[in-house]
mmCIF file of C-alpha atoms in Angstrom:
data_model
loop_
_atom_site.group_PDB
_atom_site.id
_atom_site.type_symbol
_atom_site.label_atom_id
_atom_site.label_comp_id
_atom_site.label_asym_id
_atom_site.label_seq_id
_atom_site.Cartn_x
_atom_site.Cartn_y
_atom_site.Cartn_z
ATOM 1 C CA MET A 69 24.303 -6.257 8.400
ATOM 2 C CA LYS A 70 23.443 -9.723 6.540
ATOM 3 C CA LYS A 71 24.674 -10.276 3.196
ATOM 4 C CA GLY A 72 24.506 -12.952 0.401
ATOM 5 C CA PRO A 73 22.658 -13.622 -2.474
ATOM 6 C CA GLY A 74 19.695 -11.582 -1.423
ATOM 7 C CA LEU A 75 20.386 -11.366 2.100
ATOM 8 C CA VAL A 76 20.174 -7.538 2.484
ATOM 9 C CA SER A 77 19.328 -6.828 6.129
ATOM 10 C CA SER A 78 17.963 -3.886 7.093
ATOM 11 C CA PRO A 79 19.479 -2.685 10.166
ATOM 12 C CA ILE A 80 15.966 -0.763 11.107
ATOM 13 C CA LYS A 81 14.731 -4.353 12.978
ATOM 14 C CA GLN A 82 18.093 -4.793 14.959
ATOM 15 C CA ALA A 83 17.598 -0.858 16.059
ATOM 16 C CA PHE A 84 13.877 -1.607 17.482
ATOM 17 C CA ALA A 85 15.623 -4.756 19.707
ATOM 18 C CA ASP A 86 18.611 -2.093 20.999
ATOM 19 C CA GLY A 87 15.189 0.692 21.789
ATOM 20 C CA ARG A 88 17.364 2.474 19.345
ATOM 21 C CA VAL A 89 15.397 5.671 17.440
ATOM 22 C CA VAL A 90 15.599 5.291 13.591
ATOM 23 C CA ILE A 91 15.577 8.222 11.264
ATOM 24 C CA GLY A 92 14.364 8.836 7.731
ATOM 25 C CA THR A 93 12.363 10.649 4.873
ATOM 26 C CA MET A 94 9.789 10.048 2.224
ATOM 27 C CA ILE A 95 10.103 10.387 -1.268
ATOM 28 C CA VAL A 96 7.070 11.510 -3.088
ATOM 29 C CA GLN A 97 8.478 13.100 -6.887
ATOM 30 C CA VAL A 98 11.735 13.162 -7.530
ATOM 31 C CA ARG A 99 12.783 10.096 -9.444
ATOM 32 C CA ALA A 100 16.071 10.797 -9.748
ATOM 33 C CA PRO A 101 18.578 7.763 -8.135
ATOM 34 C CA ALA A 102 20.809 10.549 -7.312
ATOM 35 C CA ILE A 103 18.790 11.439 -4.476
ATOM 36 C CA ILE A 104 18.583 8.173 -2.836
ATOM 37 C CA GLN A 105 22.799 8.639 -2.636
ATOM 38 C CA LEU A 106 22.177 11.754 -1.004
ATOM 39 C CA LEU A 107 20.075 10.998 1.265
ATOM 40 C CA ALA A 108 22.158 7.873 2.274
ATOM 41 C CA ASN A 109 25.095 10.236 2.582
ATOM 42 C CA TYR A 110 23.651 12.363 4.860
ATOM 43 C CA GLY A 111 22.800 9.373 7.278
ATOM 44 C CA LEU A 112 18.801 9.144 6.675
ATOM 45 C CA GLU A 113 18.429 5.139 7.305
ATOM 46 C CA PHE A 114 15.444 4.300 5.328
ATOM 47 C CA VAL A 115 13.343 6.042 2.383
ATOM 48 C CA PHE A 116 9.755 5.402 1.869
ATOM 49 C CA LEU A 117 9.006 5.663 -1.793
ATOM 50 C CA ASP A 118 5.375 6.850 -2.192
ATOM 51 C CA MET A 119 3.127 4.676 -4.213
ATOM 52 C CA GLU A 120 -0.251 5.930 -2.305
ATOM 53 C CA HIS A 121 0.343 9.717 -3.262
ATOM 54 C CA GLY A 122 3.536 9.956 -5.438
ATOM 55 C CA PRO A 123 3.463 9.136 -9.526
ATOM 56 C CA TYR A 124 5.984 6.018 -9.196
ATOM 57 C CA ASN A 125 5.375 3.201 -11.418
ATOM 58 C CA LEU A 126 6.936 -0.315 -10.823
ATOM 59 C CA GLU A 127 9.463 -0.051 -12.695
ATOM 60 C CA THR A 128 10.896 3.599 -11.611
ATOM 61 C CA ALA A 129 10.501 2.596 -7.952
ATOM 62 C CA ALA A 130 12.619 -0.729 -8.766
ATOM 63 C CA ASP A 131 15.454 1.257 -10.118
ATOM 64 C CA LEU A 132 14.926 3.316 -7.130
ATOM 65 C CA ILE A 133 14.766 0.096 -4.285
ATOM 66 C CA GLN A 134 17.680 -1.126 -6.241
ATOM 67 C CA VAL A 135 19.856 2.106 -5.766
ATOM 68 C CA ALA A 136 18.710 2.210 -2.120
ATOM 69 C CA ARG A 137 20.100 -1.332 -1.213
ATOM 70 C CA LEU A 138 23.686 -0.682 -3.036
ATOM 71 C CA ALA A 139 23.777 2.608 -1.267
ATOM 72 C CA GLY A 140 22.849 0.829 2.587
ATOM 73 C CA ILE A 141 19.517 3.162 3.101
ATOM 74 C CA THR A 142 16.506 0.741 3.887
ATOM 75 C CA PRO A 143 14.200 1.138 0.971
ATOM 76 C CA LEU A 144 10.618 0.889 1.919
ATOM 77 C CA VAL A 145 7.388 1.686 0.376
ATOM 78 C CA ARG A 146 4.171 3.129 1.239
ATOM 79 C CA VAL A 147 1.768 1.024 -0.947
ATOM 80 C CA PRO A 148 -1.387 2.560 -2.523
ATOM 81 C CA ASP A 149 -3.720 -0.211 -1.286
ATOM 82 C CA THR A 150 -4.123 -3.918 0.156
ATOM 83 C CA GLN A 151 -3.592 -5.677 -3.259
ATOM 84 C CA TYR A 152 -1.520 -8.767 -3.506
ATOM 85 C CA HIS A 153 0.045 -7.868 -6.392
ATOM 86 C CA MET A 154 1.724 -4.414 -4.650
ATOM 87 C CA TYR A 155 3.120 -6.563 -1.947
ATOM 88 C CA ALA A 156 4.468 -9.379 -4.129
ATOM 89 C CA ARG A 157 5.704 -6.895 -7.033
ATOM 90 C CA LEU A 158 7.720 -4.915 -4.715
ATOM 91 C CA LEU A 159 9.207 -7.219 -2.351
ATOM 92 C CA ASP A 160 10.606 -9.305 -5.429
ATOM 93 C CA ALA A 161 12.045 -5.751 -6.623
ATOM 94 C CA GLY A 162 14.170 -5.638 -3.246
ATOM 95 C CA ALA A 163 11.925 -3.397 -1.211
ATOM 96 C CA GLN A 164 12.645 -4.278 2.314
ATOM 97 C CA GLY A 165 9.538 -3.238 3.505
ATOM 98 C CA ILE A 166 6.015 -2.344 3.491
ATOM 99 C CA MET A 167 3.824 0.537 4.927
ATOM 100 C CA THR A 168 0.152 0.163 4.807
ATOM 101 C CA PRO A 169 -1.952 3.303 4.735
ATOM 102 C CA ARG A 170 -5.713 3.393 5.684
ATOM 103 C CA VAL A 171 -5.518 0.386 8.125
ATOM 104 C CA GLU A 172 -8.546 0.180 9.812
ATOM 105 C CA CYS A 173 -9.071 -3.455 11.125
ATOM 106 C CA ALA A 174 -7.507 -7.140 12.173
ATOM 107 C CA ASP A 175 -9.097 -8.828 9.207
ATOM 108 C CA GLN A 176 -6.916 -6.245 7.070
ATOM 109 C CA VAL A 177 -3.828 -6.598 9.319
ATOM 110 C CA ARG A 178 -3.881 -10.416 8.550
ATOM 111 C CA GLN A 179 -4.769 -10.003 4.379
ATOM 112 C CA ILE A 180 -1.446 -7.938 4.432
ATOM 113 C CA MET A 181 0.628 -10.669 6.292
ATOM 114 C CA ARG A 182 -0.709 -13.065 3.527
ATOM 115 C CA TYR A 183 0.247 -11.167 1.046
ATOM 116 C CA SER A 184 3.849 -10.219 2.506
ATOM 117 C CA LYS A 185 5.177 -13.025 3.839
ATOM 118 C CA TYR A 186 6.082 -16.897 2.371
ATOM 119 C CA PRO A 187 3.934 -19.885 3.932
ATOM 120 C CA PRO A 188 3.521 -20.958 6.072
ATOM 121 C CA MET A 189 3.614 -17.735 7.196
ATOM 122 C CA GLY A 190 1.516 -15.792 4.580
ATOM 123 C CA GLN A 191 0.537 -16.703 0.713
ATOM 124 C CA ARG A 192 2.912 -15.001 -0.929
ATOM 125 C CA GLY A 193 4.340 -16.700 -3.901
ATOM 126 C CA PHE A 194 8.436 -17.065 -5.162
ATOM 127 C CA SER A 195 10.377 -16.145 -7.936
ATOM 128 C CA ARG A 196 14.029 -16.841 -8.105
ATOM 129 C CA LEU A 197 14.585 -14.656 -10.920
ATOM 130 C CA ALA A 198 14.183 -11.049 -9.509
ATOM 131 C CA ALA A 199 16.073 -8.291 -7.316
ATOM 132 C CA HIS A 200 15.081 -9.559 -3.894
ATOM 133 C CA VAL A 201 17.849 -12.678 -4.587
ATOM 134 C CA ASP A 202 20.062 -10.604 -6.307
ATOM 135 C CA PHE A 203 19.506 -12.431 -9.462
ATOM 136 C CA ALA A 204 22.124 -15.376 -7.803
ATOM 137 C CA GLU A 205 21.664 -18.918 -6.788
ATOM 138 C CA ILE A 206 20.241 -18.913 -3.491
ATOM 139 C CA ASP A 207 19.512 -21.391 -1.047
ATOM 140 C CA PHE A 208 15.379 -21.643 -1.347
ATOM 141 C CA ARG A 209 14.591 -22.427 2.245
ATOM 142 C CA GLU A 210 16.893 -20.380 4.067
ATOM 143 C CA TYR A 211 15.620 -17.294 1.918
ATOM 144 C CA VAL A 212 12.304 -17.566 2.822
ATOM 145 C CA ARG A 213 13.063 -18.298 6.571
ATOM 146 C CA TRP A 214 15.326 -14.649 6.432
ATOM 147 C CA ALA A 215 12.683 -13.038 4.380
ATOM 148 C CA ASN A 216 9.800 -13.735 6.824
ATOM 149 C CA ASP A 217 11.997 -12.938 9.389
ATOM 150 C CA ASN A 218 13.408 -9.568 8.218
ATOM 151 C CA LEU A 219 11.350 -7.985 5.881
ATOM 152 C CA LEU A 220 9.330 -5.028 7.549
ATOM 153 C CA ASN A 221 5.605 -4.183 7.646
ATOM 154 C CA PHE A 222 4.716 -1.163 8.748
ATOM 155 C CA ILE A 223 0.653 -0.232 9.238
ATOM 156 C CA GLN A 224 -0.478 3.459 9.194
ATOM 157 C CA ILE A 225 -3.015 5.058 11.518
ATOM 158 C CA GLU A 226 -5.522 7.564 9.567
ATOM 159 C CA SER A 227 -8.596 7.313 10.981
ATOM 160 C CA LYS A 228 -10.691 7.361 14.523
ATOM 161 C CA ALA A 229 -11.843 4.068 13.412
ATOM 162 C CA GLY A 230 -8.028 2.454 13.246
ATOM 163 C CA VAL A 231 -7.424 4.452 16.444
ATOM 164 C CA GLU A 232 -10.048 2.360 17.703
ATOM 165 C CA ALA A 233 -9.301 -1.099 16.641
ATOM 166 C CA LEU A 234 -5.717 -0.382 16.971
ATOM 167 C CA PRO A 235 -5.123 -3.422 20.328
ATOM 168 C CA GLU A 236 -6.630 -6.136 18.099
ATOM 169 C CA MET A 237 -4.719 -4.953 15.265
ATOM 170 C CA ILE A 238 -1.195 -4.957 16.202
ATOM 171 C CA ALA A 239 -2.247 -8.569 18.067
ATOM 172 C CA VAL A 240 -1.845 -9.874 15.011
ATOM 173 C CA PRO A 241 1.293 -11.522 14.592
ATOM 174 C CA GLY A 242 4.198 -10.005 12.203
ATOM 175 C CA ILE A 243 3.740 -6.237 12.362
ATOM 176 C CA ASP A 244 7.027 -4.553 12.626
ATOM 177 C CA GLY A 245 5.705 -0.596 13.840
ATOM 178 C CA VAL A 246 2.856 1.787 13.478
ATOM 179 C CA VAL A 247 2.866 5.149 11.667
ATOM 180 C CA ILE A 248 0.644 7.608 12.550
ATOM 181 C CA GLY A 249 -0.597 9.704 9.313
ATOM 182 C CA MET A 250 -1.636 12.965 11.188
ATOM 183 C CA ASP A 251 -3.503 14.776 8.340
ATOM 184 C CA ASP A 252 -5.578 11.938 6.597
ATOM 185 C CA LEU A 253 -6.108 11.593 11.288
ATOM 186 C CA ALA A 254 -7.118 15.038 11.392
ATOM 187 C CA LEU A 255 -9.164 14.922 8.056
ATOM 188 C CA SER A 256 -11.266 12.208 9.986
ATOM 189 C CA LEU A 257 -11.900 14.045 13.127
ATOM 190 C CA GLY A 258 -13.959 16.594 10.938
ATOM 191 C CA VAL A 259 -10.344 19.156 11.713
ATOM 192 C CA ALA A 260 -8.972 19.293 8.610
ATOM 193 C CA GLY A 261 -5.370 20.782 8.006
ATOM 194 C CA ASN A 262 -4.693 20.955 12.025
ATOM 195 C CA THR A 263 -2.788 18.513 13.300
ATOM 196 C CA LYS A 264 -2.744 19.979 16.576
ATOM 197 C CA ASP A 265 -5.886 20.051 17.327
ATOM 198 C CA PRO A 266 -6.995 18.935 20.517
ATOM 199 C CA LEU A 267 -9.009 16.143 19.302
ATOM 200 C CA ALA A 268 -6.715 14.850 16.869
ATOM 201 C CA GLU A 269 -3.667 15.021 19.723
ATOM 202 C CA HIS A 270 -5.959 13.172 21.890
ATOM 203 C CA MET A 271 -6.069 10.439 19.079
ATOM 204 C CA LEU A 272 -2.237 10.797 19.099
ATOM 205 C CA GLU A 273 -1.952 9.869 22.595
ATOM 206 C CA ARG A 274 -4.557 7.006 22.603
ATOM 207 C CA ILE A 275 -2.350 5.533 19.884
ATOM 208 C CA VAL A 276 1.159 6.564 21.545
ATOM 209 C CA ALA A 277 -0.625 4.450 24.975
ATOM 210 C CA THR A 278 -1.909 1.494 22.907
ATOM 211 C CA CYS A 279 1.691 0.863 21.066
ATOM 212 C CA GLU A 280 3.616 1.667 24.352
ATOM 213 C CA ALA A 281 1.621 -0.798 26.439
ATOM 214 C CA HIS A 282 2.202 -3.515 23.663
ATOM 215 C CA THR A 283 5.887 -2.838 23.236
ATOM 216 C CA MET A 284 5.039 -1.619 19.863
ATOM 217 C CA PRO A 285 7.016 0.841 17.626
ATOM 218 C CA TRP A 286 5.567 3.700 16.575
ATOM 219 C CA GLY A 287 6.428 7.191 14.664
ATOM 220 C CA LEU A 288 5.385 10.070 12.364
ATOM 221 C CA HIS A 289 6.041 12.194 9.557
ATOM 222 C CA LEU A 290 6.016 15.307 10.033
ATOM 223 C CA PRO A 291 8.044 18.276 8.393
ATOM 224 C CA ASP A 292 8.411 20.115 11.815
ATOM 225 C CA THR A 293 11.889 18.957 13.208
ATOM 226 C CA GLU A 294 10.832 20.319 16.534
ATOM 227 C CA ARG A 295 7.904 18.213 16.417
ATOM 228 C CA LEU A 296 9.727 15.486 15.735
ATOM 229 C CA VAL A 297 12.104 15.934 18.771
ATOM 230 C CA HIS A 298 9.101 16.240 20.873
ATOM 231 C CA TRP A 299 7.959 13.194 19.939
ATOM 232 C CA ILE A 300 11.333 10.934 19.708
ATOM 233 C CA GLU A 301 12.003 12.314 23.557
ATOM 234 C CA ARG A 302 8.499 10.682 24.708
ATOM 235 C CA GLY A 303 9.604 7.435 23.131
ATOM 236 C CA MET A 304 9.074 7.535 19.512
ATOM 237 C CA MET A 305 11.175 5.110 17.542
ATOM 238 C CA ILE A 306 10.171 5.717 13.837
ATOM 239 C CA ALA A 307 11.361 9.324 12.704
ATOM 240 C CA THR A 308 10.219 10.200 9.609
ATOM 241 C CA PHE A 309 11.641 13.623 9.187
ATOM 242 C CA SER A 310 10.016 15.911 6.218
ATOM 243 C CA SER A 311 10.136 14.499 2.196
ATOM 244 C CA ASP A 312 11.526 15.447 -1.130
ATOM 245 C CA ILE A 313 8.883 17.955 -1.554
ATOM 246 C CA TRP A 314 8.864 19.339 1.812
ATOM 247 C CA MET A 315 12.802 19.842 1.904
ATOM 248 C CA PHE A 316 12.446 21.931 -1.509
ATOM 249 C CA GLN A 317 9.616 24.207 -0.326
ATOM 250 C CA GLU A 318 11.235 25.022 2.887
ATOM 251 C CA VAL A 319 14.715 26.297 1.350
ATOM 252 C CA LEU A 320 12.914 27.922 -1.509
ATOM 253 C CA GLN A 321 10.630 29.700 1.033
ATOM 254 C CA GLU A 322 13.571 30.898 3.587
ATOM 255 C CA GLY A 323 15.585 31.691 0.446
ATOM 256 C CA MET A 324 13.468 33.860 -1.878
ATOM 257 C CA GLN A 325 11.822 36.076 1.167
ATOM 258 C CA LYS A 326 16.178 36.708 1.645
ATOM 259 C CA LEU A 327 16.943 37.681 -1.877
ATOM 260 C CA ARG A 328 13.676 39.598 -2.936
ATOM 261 C CA ALA A 329 14.427 41.521 0.388
ATOM 262 C CA ALA A 330 17.625 41.897 -0.885
ATOM 263 C CA ALA A 331 16.559 42.906 -4.643
ATOM 264 C CA ALA A 332 13.787 45.211 -3.802
ATOM 265 C CA PRO A 333 15.000 46.645 -0.319
ATOM 266 C CA GLY A 334 12.666 49.639 -0.889
ATOM 267 C CA GLU A 335 9.556 47.261 -1.864
ATOM 268 C CA THR A 336 9.841 45.400 1.448
ATOM 269 C CA GLY A 337 10.075 48.460 3.900
ATOM 270 C CA GLN A 338 13.496 47.840 4.358
ATOM 271 C CA PRO A 339 16.003 51.225 3.900
ATOM 272 C CA ASP A 340 18.071 51.498 0.786
ATOM 273 C CA SER A 341 21.682 51.020 1.639
#
């Protein structure tokens, strides 16, 4: 990992170059910095901060991003929309990559690159007074080259239109990976809530085939470990496992069933001991 003022490299690009799977998660509600340390301690390699559906404001996101940089887990942000100020301010806060949801055409991808890359690759403005350079004196030109090469850009495919346009979209230079949003994809196909519907599965297979034909890393965000294992065995390289809320729900559901059964065995049909 390259270290220096601002040069806190994510290992994800090297993992992709080596053909290695990266495993992370998404946080949607938890704001305590301790959650980042916990995830890092258990070996997760990246964490998405969900600013599309989560309540995080910029100040909270900046705090969590800084903890992640210090803990050695790659901080990524899912932005709510394709707007310049979201990319610029979150990258200035030290995010090491952005995931853009609901991407549906090549022009949108080119706009993402303009917002997230410095000239000559894009139009992002530069600040010397932000966390992305660790508030240190830096070599301006070196940092710009480094950021354009190292900061990550993921696009999220969540609709039939996105599937149809994917070949043209991933031909735009600068994309590092594709993440499939199965819930919204199923919703857009008229099979809301059923990500295993044959139509949703067919669209997923089309995305996978397109990405693999272009040697583009791809991934899924699922709470189902066995399903993630299946897709890792199929060649998936970006495994986004569960989320803060999904993890709590799973533990609470399993634990409370067992505790209620023990506390009131007669009510559950179990014999009294």
